[in-house]
Short mmCIF file of C-alpha atoms and ligand atoms in Angstrom, two decimals:
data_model
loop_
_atom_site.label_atom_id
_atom_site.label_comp_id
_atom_site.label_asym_id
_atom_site.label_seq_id
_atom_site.Cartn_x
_atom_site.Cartn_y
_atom_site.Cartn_z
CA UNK A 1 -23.81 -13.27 -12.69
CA UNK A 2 -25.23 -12.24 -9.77
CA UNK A 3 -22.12 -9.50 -9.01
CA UNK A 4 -19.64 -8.06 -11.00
CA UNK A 5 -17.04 -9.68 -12.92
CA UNK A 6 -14.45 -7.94 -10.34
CA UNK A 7 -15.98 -9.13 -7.46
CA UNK A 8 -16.41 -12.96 -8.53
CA UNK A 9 -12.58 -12.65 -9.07
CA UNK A 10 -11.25 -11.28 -6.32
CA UNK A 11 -13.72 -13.27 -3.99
CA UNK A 12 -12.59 -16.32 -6.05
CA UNK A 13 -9.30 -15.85 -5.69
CA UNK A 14 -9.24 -14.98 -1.76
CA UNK A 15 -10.91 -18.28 -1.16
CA UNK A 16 -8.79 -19.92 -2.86
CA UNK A 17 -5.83 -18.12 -1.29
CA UNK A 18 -4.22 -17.91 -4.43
CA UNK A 19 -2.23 -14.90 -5.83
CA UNK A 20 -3.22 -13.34 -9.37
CA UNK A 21 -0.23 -15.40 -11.02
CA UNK A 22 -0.94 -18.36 -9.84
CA UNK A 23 -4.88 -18.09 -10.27
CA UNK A 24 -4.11 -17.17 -13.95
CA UNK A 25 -1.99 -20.59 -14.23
CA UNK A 26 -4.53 -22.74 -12.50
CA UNK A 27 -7.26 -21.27 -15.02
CA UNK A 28 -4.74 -21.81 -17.73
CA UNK A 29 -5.32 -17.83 -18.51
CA UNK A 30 -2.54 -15.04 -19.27
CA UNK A 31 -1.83 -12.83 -16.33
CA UNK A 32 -2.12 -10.18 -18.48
CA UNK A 33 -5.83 -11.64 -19.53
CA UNK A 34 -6.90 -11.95 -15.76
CA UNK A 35 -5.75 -8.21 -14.88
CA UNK A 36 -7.98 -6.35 -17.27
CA UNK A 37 -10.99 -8.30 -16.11
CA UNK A 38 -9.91 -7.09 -12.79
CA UNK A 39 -10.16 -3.47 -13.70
CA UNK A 40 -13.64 -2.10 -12.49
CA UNK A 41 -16.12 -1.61 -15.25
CA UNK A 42 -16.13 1.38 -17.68
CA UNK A 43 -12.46 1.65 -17.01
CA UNK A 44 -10.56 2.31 -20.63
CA UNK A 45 -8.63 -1.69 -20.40
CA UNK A 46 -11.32 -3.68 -19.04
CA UNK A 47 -12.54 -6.33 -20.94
CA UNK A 48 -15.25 -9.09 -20.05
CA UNK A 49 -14.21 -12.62 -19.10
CA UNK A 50 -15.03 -15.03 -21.79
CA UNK A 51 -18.50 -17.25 -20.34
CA UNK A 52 -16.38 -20.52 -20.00
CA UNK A 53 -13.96 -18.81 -17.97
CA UNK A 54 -16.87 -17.85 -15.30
CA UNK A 55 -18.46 -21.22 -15.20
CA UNK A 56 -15.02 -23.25 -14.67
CA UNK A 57 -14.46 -20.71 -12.11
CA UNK A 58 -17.57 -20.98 -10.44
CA UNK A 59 -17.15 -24.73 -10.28
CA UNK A 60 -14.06 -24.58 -8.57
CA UNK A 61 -15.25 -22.53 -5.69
CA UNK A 62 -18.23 -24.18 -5.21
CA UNK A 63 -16.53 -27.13 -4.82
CA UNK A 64 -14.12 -25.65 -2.35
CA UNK A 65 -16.97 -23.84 -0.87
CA UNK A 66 -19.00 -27.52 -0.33
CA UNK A 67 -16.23 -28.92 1.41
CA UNK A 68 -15.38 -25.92 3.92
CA UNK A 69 -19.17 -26.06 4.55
CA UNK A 70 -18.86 -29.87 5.79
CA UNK A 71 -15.55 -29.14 8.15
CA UNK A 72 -17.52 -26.06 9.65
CA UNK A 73 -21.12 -26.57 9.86
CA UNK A 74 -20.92 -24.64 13.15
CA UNK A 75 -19.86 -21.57 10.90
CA UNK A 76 -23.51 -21.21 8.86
CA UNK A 77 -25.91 -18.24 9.44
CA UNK A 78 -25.89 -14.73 9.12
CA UNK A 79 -22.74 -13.15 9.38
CA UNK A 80 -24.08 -10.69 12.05
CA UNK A 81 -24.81 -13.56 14.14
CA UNK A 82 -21.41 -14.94 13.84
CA UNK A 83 -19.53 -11.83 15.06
CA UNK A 84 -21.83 -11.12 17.59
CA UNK A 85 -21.08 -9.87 21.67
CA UNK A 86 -23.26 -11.24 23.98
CA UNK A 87 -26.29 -12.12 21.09
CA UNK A 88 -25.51 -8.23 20.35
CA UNK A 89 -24.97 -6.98 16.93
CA UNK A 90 -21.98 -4.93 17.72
CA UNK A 91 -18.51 -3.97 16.33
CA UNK A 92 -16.28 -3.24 19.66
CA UNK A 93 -12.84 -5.06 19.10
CA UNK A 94 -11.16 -7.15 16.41
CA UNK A 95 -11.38 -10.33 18.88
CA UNK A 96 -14.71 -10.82 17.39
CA UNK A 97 -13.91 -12.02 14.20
CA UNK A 98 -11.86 -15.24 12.65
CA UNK A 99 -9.65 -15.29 8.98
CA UNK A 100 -13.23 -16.49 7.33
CA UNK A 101 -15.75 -14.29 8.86
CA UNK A 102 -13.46 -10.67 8.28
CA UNK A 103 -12.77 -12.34 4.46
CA UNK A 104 -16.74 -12.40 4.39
CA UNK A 105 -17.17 -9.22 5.79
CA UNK A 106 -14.19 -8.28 2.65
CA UNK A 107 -16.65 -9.63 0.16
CA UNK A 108 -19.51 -7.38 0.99
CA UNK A 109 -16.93 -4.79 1.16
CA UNK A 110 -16.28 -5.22 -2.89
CA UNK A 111 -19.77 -5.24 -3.24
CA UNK A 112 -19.97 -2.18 -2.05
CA UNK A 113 -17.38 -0.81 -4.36
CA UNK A 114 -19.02 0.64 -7.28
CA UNK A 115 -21.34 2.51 -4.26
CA UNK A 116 -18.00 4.10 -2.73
CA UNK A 117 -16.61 4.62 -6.43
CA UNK A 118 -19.72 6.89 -7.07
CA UNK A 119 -21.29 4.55 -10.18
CA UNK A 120 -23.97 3.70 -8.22
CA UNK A 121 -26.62 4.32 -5.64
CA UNK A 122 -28.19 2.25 -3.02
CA UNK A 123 -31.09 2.85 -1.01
CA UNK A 124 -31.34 0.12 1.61
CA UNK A 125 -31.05 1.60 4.53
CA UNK A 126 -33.32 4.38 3.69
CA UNK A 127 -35.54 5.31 6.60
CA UNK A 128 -32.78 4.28 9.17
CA UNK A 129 -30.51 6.81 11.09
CA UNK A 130 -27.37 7.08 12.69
CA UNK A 131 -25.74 8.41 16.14
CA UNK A 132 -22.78 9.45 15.43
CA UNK A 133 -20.93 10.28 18.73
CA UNK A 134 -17.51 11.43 18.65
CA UNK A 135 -16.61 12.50 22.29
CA UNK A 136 -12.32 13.09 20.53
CA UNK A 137 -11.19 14.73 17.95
CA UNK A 138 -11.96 13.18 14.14
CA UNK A 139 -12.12 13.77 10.85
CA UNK A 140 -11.98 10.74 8.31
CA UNK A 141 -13.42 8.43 10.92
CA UNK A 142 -16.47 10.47 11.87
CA UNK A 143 -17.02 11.55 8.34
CA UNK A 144 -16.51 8.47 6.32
CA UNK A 145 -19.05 6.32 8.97
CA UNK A 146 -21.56 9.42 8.25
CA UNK A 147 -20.72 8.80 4.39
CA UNK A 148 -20.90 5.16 4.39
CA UNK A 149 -23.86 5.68 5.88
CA UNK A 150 -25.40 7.84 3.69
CA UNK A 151 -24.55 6.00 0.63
CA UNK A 152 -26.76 2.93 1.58
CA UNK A 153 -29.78 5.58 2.09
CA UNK A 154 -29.59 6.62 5.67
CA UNK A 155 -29.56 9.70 7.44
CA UNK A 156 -26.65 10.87 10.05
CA UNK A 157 -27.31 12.72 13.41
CA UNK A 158 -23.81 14.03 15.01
CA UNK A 159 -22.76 15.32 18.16
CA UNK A 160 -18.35 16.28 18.66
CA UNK A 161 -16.94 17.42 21.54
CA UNK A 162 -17.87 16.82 25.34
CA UNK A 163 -18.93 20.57 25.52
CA UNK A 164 -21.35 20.50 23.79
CA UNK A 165 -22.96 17.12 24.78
CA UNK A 166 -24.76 16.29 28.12
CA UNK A 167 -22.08 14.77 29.45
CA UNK A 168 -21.01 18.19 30.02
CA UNK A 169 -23.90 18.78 32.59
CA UNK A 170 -22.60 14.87 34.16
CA UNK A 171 -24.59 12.87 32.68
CA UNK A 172 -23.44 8.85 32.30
CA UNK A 173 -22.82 6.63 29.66
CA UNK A 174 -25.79 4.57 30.11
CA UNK A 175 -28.40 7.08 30.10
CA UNK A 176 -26.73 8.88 27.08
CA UNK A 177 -26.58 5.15 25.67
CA UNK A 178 -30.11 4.88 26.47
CA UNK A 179 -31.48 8.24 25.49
CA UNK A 180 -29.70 7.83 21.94
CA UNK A 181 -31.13 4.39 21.39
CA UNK A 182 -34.48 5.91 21.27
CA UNK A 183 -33.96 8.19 18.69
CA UNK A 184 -31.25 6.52 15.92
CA UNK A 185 -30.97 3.09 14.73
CA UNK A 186 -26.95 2.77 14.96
CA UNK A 187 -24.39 4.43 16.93
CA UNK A 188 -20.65 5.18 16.26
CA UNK A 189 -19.01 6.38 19.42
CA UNK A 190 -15.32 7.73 19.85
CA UNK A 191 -14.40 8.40 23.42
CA UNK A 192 -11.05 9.16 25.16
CA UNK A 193 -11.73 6.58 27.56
CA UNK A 194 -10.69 2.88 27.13
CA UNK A 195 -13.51 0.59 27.43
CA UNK A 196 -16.16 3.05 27.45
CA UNK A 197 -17.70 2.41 24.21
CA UNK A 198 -18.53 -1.44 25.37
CA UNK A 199 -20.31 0.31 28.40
CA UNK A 200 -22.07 2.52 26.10
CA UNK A 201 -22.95 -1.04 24.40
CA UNK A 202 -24.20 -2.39 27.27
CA UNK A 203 -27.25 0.13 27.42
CA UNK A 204 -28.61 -0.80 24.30
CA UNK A 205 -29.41 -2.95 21.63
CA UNK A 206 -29.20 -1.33 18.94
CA UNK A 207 -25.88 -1.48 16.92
CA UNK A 208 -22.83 0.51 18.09
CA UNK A 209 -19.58 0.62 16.62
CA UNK A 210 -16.33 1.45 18.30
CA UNK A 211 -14.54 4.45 16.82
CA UNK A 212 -12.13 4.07 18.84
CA UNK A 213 -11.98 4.13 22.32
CA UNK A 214 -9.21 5.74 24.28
CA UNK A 215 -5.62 4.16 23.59
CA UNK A 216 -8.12 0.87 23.59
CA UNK A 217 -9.34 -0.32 20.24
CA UNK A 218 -9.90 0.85 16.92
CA UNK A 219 -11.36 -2.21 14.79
CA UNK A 220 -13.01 -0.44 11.49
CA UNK A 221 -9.32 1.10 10.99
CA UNK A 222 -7.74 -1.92 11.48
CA UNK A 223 -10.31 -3.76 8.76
CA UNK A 224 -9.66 -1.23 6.35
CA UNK A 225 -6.45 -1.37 6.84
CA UNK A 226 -6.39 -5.32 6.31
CA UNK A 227 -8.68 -4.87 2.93
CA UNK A 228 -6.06 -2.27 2.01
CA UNK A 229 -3.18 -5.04 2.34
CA UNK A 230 -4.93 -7.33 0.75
CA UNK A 231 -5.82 -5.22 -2.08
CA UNK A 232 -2.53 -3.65 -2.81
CA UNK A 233 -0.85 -7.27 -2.46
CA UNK A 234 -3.35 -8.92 -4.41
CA UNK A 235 -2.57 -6.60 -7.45
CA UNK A 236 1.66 -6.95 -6.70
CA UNK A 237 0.78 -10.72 -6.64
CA UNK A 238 1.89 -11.24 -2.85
CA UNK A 239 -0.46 -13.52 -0.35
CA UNK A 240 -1.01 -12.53 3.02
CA UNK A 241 0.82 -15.44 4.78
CA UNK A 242 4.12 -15.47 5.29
CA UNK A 243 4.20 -11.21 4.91
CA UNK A 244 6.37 -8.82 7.10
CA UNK A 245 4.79 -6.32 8.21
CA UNK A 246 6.66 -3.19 10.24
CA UNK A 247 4.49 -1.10 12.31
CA UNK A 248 6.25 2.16 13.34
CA UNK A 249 5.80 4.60 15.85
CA UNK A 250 3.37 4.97 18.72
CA UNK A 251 2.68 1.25 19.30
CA UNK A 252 2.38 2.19 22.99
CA UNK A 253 -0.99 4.42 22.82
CA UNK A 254 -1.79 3.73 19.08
CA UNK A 255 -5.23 1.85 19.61
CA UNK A 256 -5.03 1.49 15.50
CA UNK A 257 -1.90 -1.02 15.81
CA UNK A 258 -3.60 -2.65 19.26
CA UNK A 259 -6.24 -3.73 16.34
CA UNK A 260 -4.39 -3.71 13.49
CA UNK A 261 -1.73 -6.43 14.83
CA UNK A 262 -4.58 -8.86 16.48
CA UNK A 263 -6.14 -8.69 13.31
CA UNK A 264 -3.10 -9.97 11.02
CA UNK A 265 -2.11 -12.36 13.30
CA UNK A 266 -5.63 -14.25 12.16
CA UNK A 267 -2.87 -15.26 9.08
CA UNK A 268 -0.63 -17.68 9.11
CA UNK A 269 3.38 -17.27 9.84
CA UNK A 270 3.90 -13.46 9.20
CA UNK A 271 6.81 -11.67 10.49
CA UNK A 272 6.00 -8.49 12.90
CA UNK A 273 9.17 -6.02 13.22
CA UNK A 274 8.48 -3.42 15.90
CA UNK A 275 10.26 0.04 15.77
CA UNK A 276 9.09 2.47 18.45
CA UNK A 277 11.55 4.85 20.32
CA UNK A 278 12.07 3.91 24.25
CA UNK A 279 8.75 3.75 26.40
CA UNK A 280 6.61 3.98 23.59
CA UNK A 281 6.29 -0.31 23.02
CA UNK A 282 3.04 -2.43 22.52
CA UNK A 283 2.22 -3.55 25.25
CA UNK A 284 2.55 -6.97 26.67
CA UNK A 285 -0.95 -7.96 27.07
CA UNK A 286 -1.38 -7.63 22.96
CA UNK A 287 2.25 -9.12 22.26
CA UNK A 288 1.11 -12.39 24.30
CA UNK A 289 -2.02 -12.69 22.59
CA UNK A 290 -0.36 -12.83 18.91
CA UNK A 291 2.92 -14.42 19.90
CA UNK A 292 0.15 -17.33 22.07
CA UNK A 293 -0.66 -18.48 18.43
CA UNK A 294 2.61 -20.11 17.83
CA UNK A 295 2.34 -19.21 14.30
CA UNK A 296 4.37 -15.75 14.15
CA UNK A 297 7.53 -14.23 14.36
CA UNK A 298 7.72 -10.97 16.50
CA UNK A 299 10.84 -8.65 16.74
CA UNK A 300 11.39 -5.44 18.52
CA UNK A 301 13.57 -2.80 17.39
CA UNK A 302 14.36 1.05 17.82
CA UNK A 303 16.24 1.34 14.81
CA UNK A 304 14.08 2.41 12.07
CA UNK A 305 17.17 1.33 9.24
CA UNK A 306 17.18 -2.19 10.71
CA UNK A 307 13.35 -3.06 11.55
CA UNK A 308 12.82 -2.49 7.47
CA UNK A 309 14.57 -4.42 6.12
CA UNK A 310 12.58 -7.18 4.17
CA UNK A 311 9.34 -5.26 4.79
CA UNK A 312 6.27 -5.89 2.49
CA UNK A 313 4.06 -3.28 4.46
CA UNK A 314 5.60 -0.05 6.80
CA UNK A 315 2.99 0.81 9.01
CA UNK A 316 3.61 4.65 10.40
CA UNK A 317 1.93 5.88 12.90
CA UNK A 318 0.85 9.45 14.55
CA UNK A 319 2.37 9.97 18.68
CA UNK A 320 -0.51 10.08 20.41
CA UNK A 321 0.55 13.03 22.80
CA UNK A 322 -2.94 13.86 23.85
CA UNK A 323 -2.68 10.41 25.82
CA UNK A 324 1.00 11.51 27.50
CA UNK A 325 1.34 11.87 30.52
CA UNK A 326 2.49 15.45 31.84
CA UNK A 327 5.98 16.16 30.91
CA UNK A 328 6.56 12.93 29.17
CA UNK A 329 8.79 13.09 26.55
CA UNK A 330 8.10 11.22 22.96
CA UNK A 331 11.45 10.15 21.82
CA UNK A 332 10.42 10.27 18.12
CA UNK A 333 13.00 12.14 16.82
CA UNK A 334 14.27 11.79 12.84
CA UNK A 335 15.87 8.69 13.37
CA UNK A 336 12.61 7.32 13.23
CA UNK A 337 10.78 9.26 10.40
CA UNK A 338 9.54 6.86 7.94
CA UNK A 339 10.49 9.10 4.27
CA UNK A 340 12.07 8.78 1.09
CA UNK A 341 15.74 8.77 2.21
CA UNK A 342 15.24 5.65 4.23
CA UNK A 343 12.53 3.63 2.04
CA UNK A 344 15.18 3.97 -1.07
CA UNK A 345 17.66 2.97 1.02
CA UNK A 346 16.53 -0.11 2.96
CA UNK A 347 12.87 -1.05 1.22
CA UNK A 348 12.03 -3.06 -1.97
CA UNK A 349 9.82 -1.54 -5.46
CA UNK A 350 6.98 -3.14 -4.12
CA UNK A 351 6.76 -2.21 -0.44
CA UNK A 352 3.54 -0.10 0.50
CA UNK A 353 3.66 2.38 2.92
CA UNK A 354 1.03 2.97 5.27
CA UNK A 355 -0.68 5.13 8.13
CA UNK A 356 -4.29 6.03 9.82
CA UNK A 357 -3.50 9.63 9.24
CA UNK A 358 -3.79 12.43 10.32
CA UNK A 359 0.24 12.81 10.33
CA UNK A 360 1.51 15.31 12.08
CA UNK A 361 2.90 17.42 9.57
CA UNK A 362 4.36 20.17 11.07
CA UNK A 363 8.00 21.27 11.52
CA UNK A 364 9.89 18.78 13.96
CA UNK A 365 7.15 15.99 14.38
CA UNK A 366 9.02 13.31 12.48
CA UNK A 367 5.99 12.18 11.22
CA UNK A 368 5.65 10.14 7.77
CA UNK A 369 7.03 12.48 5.51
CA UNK A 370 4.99 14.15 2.58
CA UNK A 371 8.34 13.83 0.76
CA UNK A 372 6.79 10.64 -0.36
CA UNK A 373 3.87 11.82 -1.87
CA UNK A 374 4.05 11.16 -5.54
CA UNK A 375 5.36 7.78 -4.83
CA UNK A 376 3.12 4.97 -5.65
CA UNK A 377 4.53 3.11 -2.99
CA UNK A 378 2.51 5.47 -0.36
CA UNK A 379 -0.54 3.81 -0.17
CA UNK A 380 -2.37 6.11 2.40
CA UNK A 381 -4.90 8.20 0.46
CA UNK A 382 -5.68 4.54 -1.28
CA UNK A 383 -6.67 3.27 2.04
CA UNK A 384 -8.75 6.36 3.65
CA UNK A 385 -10.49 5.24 0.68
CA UNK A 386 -11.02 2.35 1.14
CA UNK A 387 -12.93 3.21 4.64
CA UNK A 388 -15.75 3.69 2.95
CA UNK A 389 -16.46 0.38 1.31
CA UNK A 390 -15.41 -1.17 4.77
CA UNK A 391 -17.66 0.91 7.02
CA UNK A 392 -20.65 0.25 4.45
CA UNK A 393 -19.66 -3.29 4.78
CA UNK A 394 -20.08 -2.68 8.79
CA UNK A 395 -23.05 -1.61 8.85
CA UNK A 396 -24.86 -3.70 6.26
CA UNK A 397 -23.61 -6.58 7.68
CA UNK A 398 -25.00 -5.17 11.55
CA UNK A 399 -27.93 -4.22 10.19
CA UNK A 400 -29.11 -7.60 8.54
CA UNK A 401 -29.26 -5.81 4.67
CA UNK A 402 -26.05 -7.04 2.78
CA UNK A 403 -27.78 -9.36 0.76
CA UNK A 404 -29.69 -7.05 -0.61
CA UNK A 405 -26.90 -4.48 -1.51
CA UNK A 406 -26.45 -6.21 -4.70
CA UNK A 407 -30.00 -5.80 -6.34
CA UNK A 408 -30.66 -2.25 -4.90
CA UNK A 409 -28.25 -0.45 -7.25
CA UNK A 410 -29.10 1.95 -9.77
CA UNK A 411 -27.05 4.43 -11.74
CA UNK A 412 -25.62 7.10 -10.33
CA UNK A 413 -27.55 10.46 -12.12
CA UNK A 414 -24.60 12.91 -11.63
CA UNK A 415 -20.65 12.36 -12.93
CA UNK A 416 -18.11 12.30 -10.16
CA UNK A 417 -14.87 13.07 -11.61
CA UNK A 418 -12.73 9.84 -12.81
CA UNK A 419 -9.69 10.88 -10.18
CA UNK A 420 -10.78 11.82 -7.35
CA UNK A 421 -7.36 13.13 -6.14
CA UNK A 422 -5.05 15.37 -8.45
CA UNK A 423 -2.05 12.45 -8.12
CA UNK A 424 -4.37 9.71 -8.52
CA UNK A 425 -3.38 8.79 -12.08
CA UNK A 426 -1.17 6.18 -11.30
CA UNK A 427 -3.40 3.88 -9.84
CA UNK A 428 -6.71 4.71 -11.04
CA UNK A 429 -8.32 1.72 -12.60
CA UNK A 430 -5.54 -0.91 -11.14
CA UNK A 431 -7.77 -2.41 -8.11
C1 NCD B 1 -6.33 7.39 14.38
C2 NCD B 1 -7.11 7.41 15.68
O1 NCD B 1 -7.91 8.30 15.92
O2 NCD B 1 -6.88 6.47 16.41
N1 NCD B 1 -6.92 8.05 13.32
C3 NCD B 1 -7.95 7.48 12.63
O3 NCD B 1 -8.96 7.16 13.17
N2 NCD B 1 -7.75 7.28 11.31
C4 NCD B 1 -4.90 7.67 14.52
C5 NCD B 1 -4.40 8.93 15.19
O4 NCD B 1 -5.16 9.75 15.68
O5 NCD B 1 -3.19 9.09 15.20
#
C-alpha cells in the first residue's frame, strides 16, 4: 500500500461518505475491528487490516472513483490548478474551493500526519523559503505556517509588526509584494486591512496565502477547522450532512466564521444557529451567499441557552475589539459565555466544543471558559493541532510537491514525547 493503513481508511470512508458504523457493516467487519486499524501506527491497540480487507476496499473506491471521474471530467489535473485565482497558485478565500477539491486537499492533509505527529521527516521542500508577513498580532497562525513549513524541509524568513517593516517608512503593498517575491518562494501575509492580502497577490506570482486579512477572510483556519469536524465526527460516527453547527460570539468582525460558515455550507442540509449579542451579527453579504444554496437552515439568536440546543459543534469565538469602533460597546456579557454550566445543561455527550483561540481569558471577558478544560468534549487544543497537517497540506498542494510527500519520509532520529500536552491522555491514539 502505497499510504498507511489509516489513511486508505479514512480517505475510503470520506468518499464514500459513510460513517465508521456503517463502513464496518458494508465491509461486513466489527466496529470494534475497524477502530483499531484506525489508530495511527505504533499506537499500543492498533492492529493491521487483514490483506482481503484492503483489496475489497480498494475495489470499492475505485469503482466509485471511475464513475465520479466520468460525471466530472472537467474536475482532472493538479489540484493546484483546480483552486487556482486568476491561473495563480494562491490561497486567499474559501470561495475557491468545492466539497471534492477541500476533501482532496483533506487527504494530503492525513498524509501529512505522521510528519505533524513527529514519526517522520520529509524533505521536499528543501531549498525553498518562506515570507512570512504578519502585519497583526499572531501566534499559532504565524508559527504553525513557519512549522508546517519547516517540516517539509524549508526554511522561514519573518517579519511582525508594521514598525518594524518598510511600510513604516510608506512604502505600498505592491512593491513590498514585489520586493519579497524576489527573495522567498511563498508568502503568508496577515494584515489589518480587508482585501489587502489579494492586492499583495496581485504583485506576484509566487504563492501567497491569506492569514487573515482584516475582519475579511481567514481560509487555513476555517480548513482546519473543517478537518477538525470531520475528524472528531468521524470517530463519534456522525457525517457531516445534516449537522448543526452553533457559531458563537463575534460573527460580526470574526473573519474565522466569515470562512468557516462558507466553507460548511459546501455540505448538504446543515443547520446554522447564530448567537451573537446585539450589533455584533454576520453580516448579510455572507448570510445570502449560504442561505442562496437552498440547501440550509439558518437561525439567529442572542440567547446562548436556546441557540444550543441540538448542537453537534459550538463554535466560540474571541470579540475582536481591536476592529471596534471608538467607544463601541461589545455586549458579550456572561449570558453568552460558552462553559460548563451551560454545555451540561443544554448540550449532548458527544457535542465538541470549539474556537480559533486565543480566548480572552482574563477576568470579565466572557470568553470560552477554561472551566472546560479536562473535558473531552473541548476539542480546541485537538484542532490547533491539527493546523499543522492542514497548512503542510497548503503548501504542498501550492507548491506542486504532494505527490511526493508520501515516498520522501524517513524516520524521525529523535523521540518526541507520546502526549504532547499534559491532559492529552484521553484522546491520544483515538484519530
Ligand atoms: C483568529 C484570528 O486571528 O482571526 N485567530 C487565529 O488565527 N487562530 C481569531 C482571533 O484573533 O480571535
Amino acid at each position: 500500500m502505497a499510504v498507511s493503513q489509516q489513511v486508505f481508511l479514512r480517505d475510503a470512508m470520506r468518499r464514500l461518505n459513510l460513517t465508521r458504523d456503517v463502513f464496518a457493516a458494508r465491509i461486513g467487519v466489527k466496529r470494534r475491528a475497524l477502530d483499531t486499524w484506525l489508530l495511527p501506527e505504533g499506537s499500543l491497540e492498533a492492529r493491521s487490516m487483514p490483506e482481503v480487507v484492503q483489496r475489497f476496499v480498494t475495489e470499492i473506491v475505485e469503482n466509485d472513483a471511475l464513475l465520479s471521474k466520468y460525471s466530472q471530467s472537467a474536475q482532472s489535473g493538479p489540484l493546484r490548478d483546480r483552486i487556482a485565482v486568476g491561473g495563480k497558485h494562491q490561497l486567499l478565500s474559501v470561495d475557491q474551493f468545492t466539497r471534492e477539491s477541500v476533501e482532496e486537499l483533506f487527504s494530503v492533509a492525513d498524509i501529512m500526519q505522521p510528519i505533524a505527529r513527529r514519526q517522520k521527516v520529509s524533505r521536499v521542500l528543501e531549498g525553498a523559503v518562506l515570507g512570512n508577513l504578519f502585519f497583526e498580532a499572531s501566534t499559532r497562525t504565524r508559527v504553525s505556517f513557519g512549522a508546517a513549513f519547516c517540516r517539509l524541509g524549508g526554511s522561514v524568513c519573518d517579519t511582525t509588526g508594521f514598525t518594524f517593516s518598510s511600510m513604516a517608512k510608506g512604502e505600498s503593498i505592491y512593491d513590498t509584494s514585489r520586493v519579497m517575491s524576489g527573495y522567498v518562494d511563498a508568502m503568508v501575509i496577515r494584515h489589518p486591512d480587508q482585501g489587502s492580502v489579494a492586492e499583495f497577490a496581485h504583485a506576484t506570482n509566487i504563492p501567497v496565502v491569506n492569514g487573515g486579512d482584516g475582519a475579511g477572510e481567514h481560509p487555513s483556519q476555517a480548513l482546519l477547522d473543517l478537518y477538525t469536524i470531520l475528524t472528531e465526527f468521524s470517530r463519534l460516527g456522525k457525517l457531516m450532512d445534516g449537522a448543526h453547527i452553533a457559531l458563537v460570539g463575534d460573527l460580526k468582525y470574526g473573519r474565522t466564521v466569515h470562512s468557516l460558515i462558507k466553507l460548511l455550507a459546501l455540505y448538504r442540509g446543515l443547520k446554522f444557529t447564530l448567537i451573537s449579542p446585539h450589533g455584533l451579527e454576520m453580516p448579510e453579504d455572507i448570510l445570502e451567499k449560504v442561505a442562496a444554496s437552498g440547501l440550509h437552515t439558518i437561525e439567529q439568536t442572542h440567547s446562548l441557552e436556546e441557540g444550543l440546543v441540538g448542537a453537534d459543534v459550538i463554535y466560540a469565538t474571541r470579540v475582536q475589539k481591536e476592529r471596534f469602533s471608538e467607544g463601541q460597546d461589545d455586549g458579550y456579557t456572561a449570558e453568552f459565555q460558552v462553559n460548563r454550566a451551560i454545555v451540561e445543561q443544554v448540550c449532548g455527550p458527544d457535542v465538541i466544543v470549539m474556537h480559533p483561540l486565543p480566548r480572552d481569558s482574563r477576568p470579565g471577558a466572557h470568553d470560552l471558559s477554561v472551566d472546560l478544560n479536562m473535558d473531552p468534549r473541548l476539542a480546541i487544543f485537538r484542532q490547533a493541532d491539527n493546523g499543522i497537517p492542514v497548512r503542510m497540506a497548503i503548501f504542498a498542494v501550492l507548491l506542486g510537491v504532494e505527490n511526493l510527500v508520501q515516498h520522501s519520509m524517513r524516520d524521525v532520529t529523535w523521540s518526541p514525547p507520546s502526549h504532547i500536552g499534559s491532559d492529552d491522555a484521553a484522546f491520544h491514539g483515538m484519530y
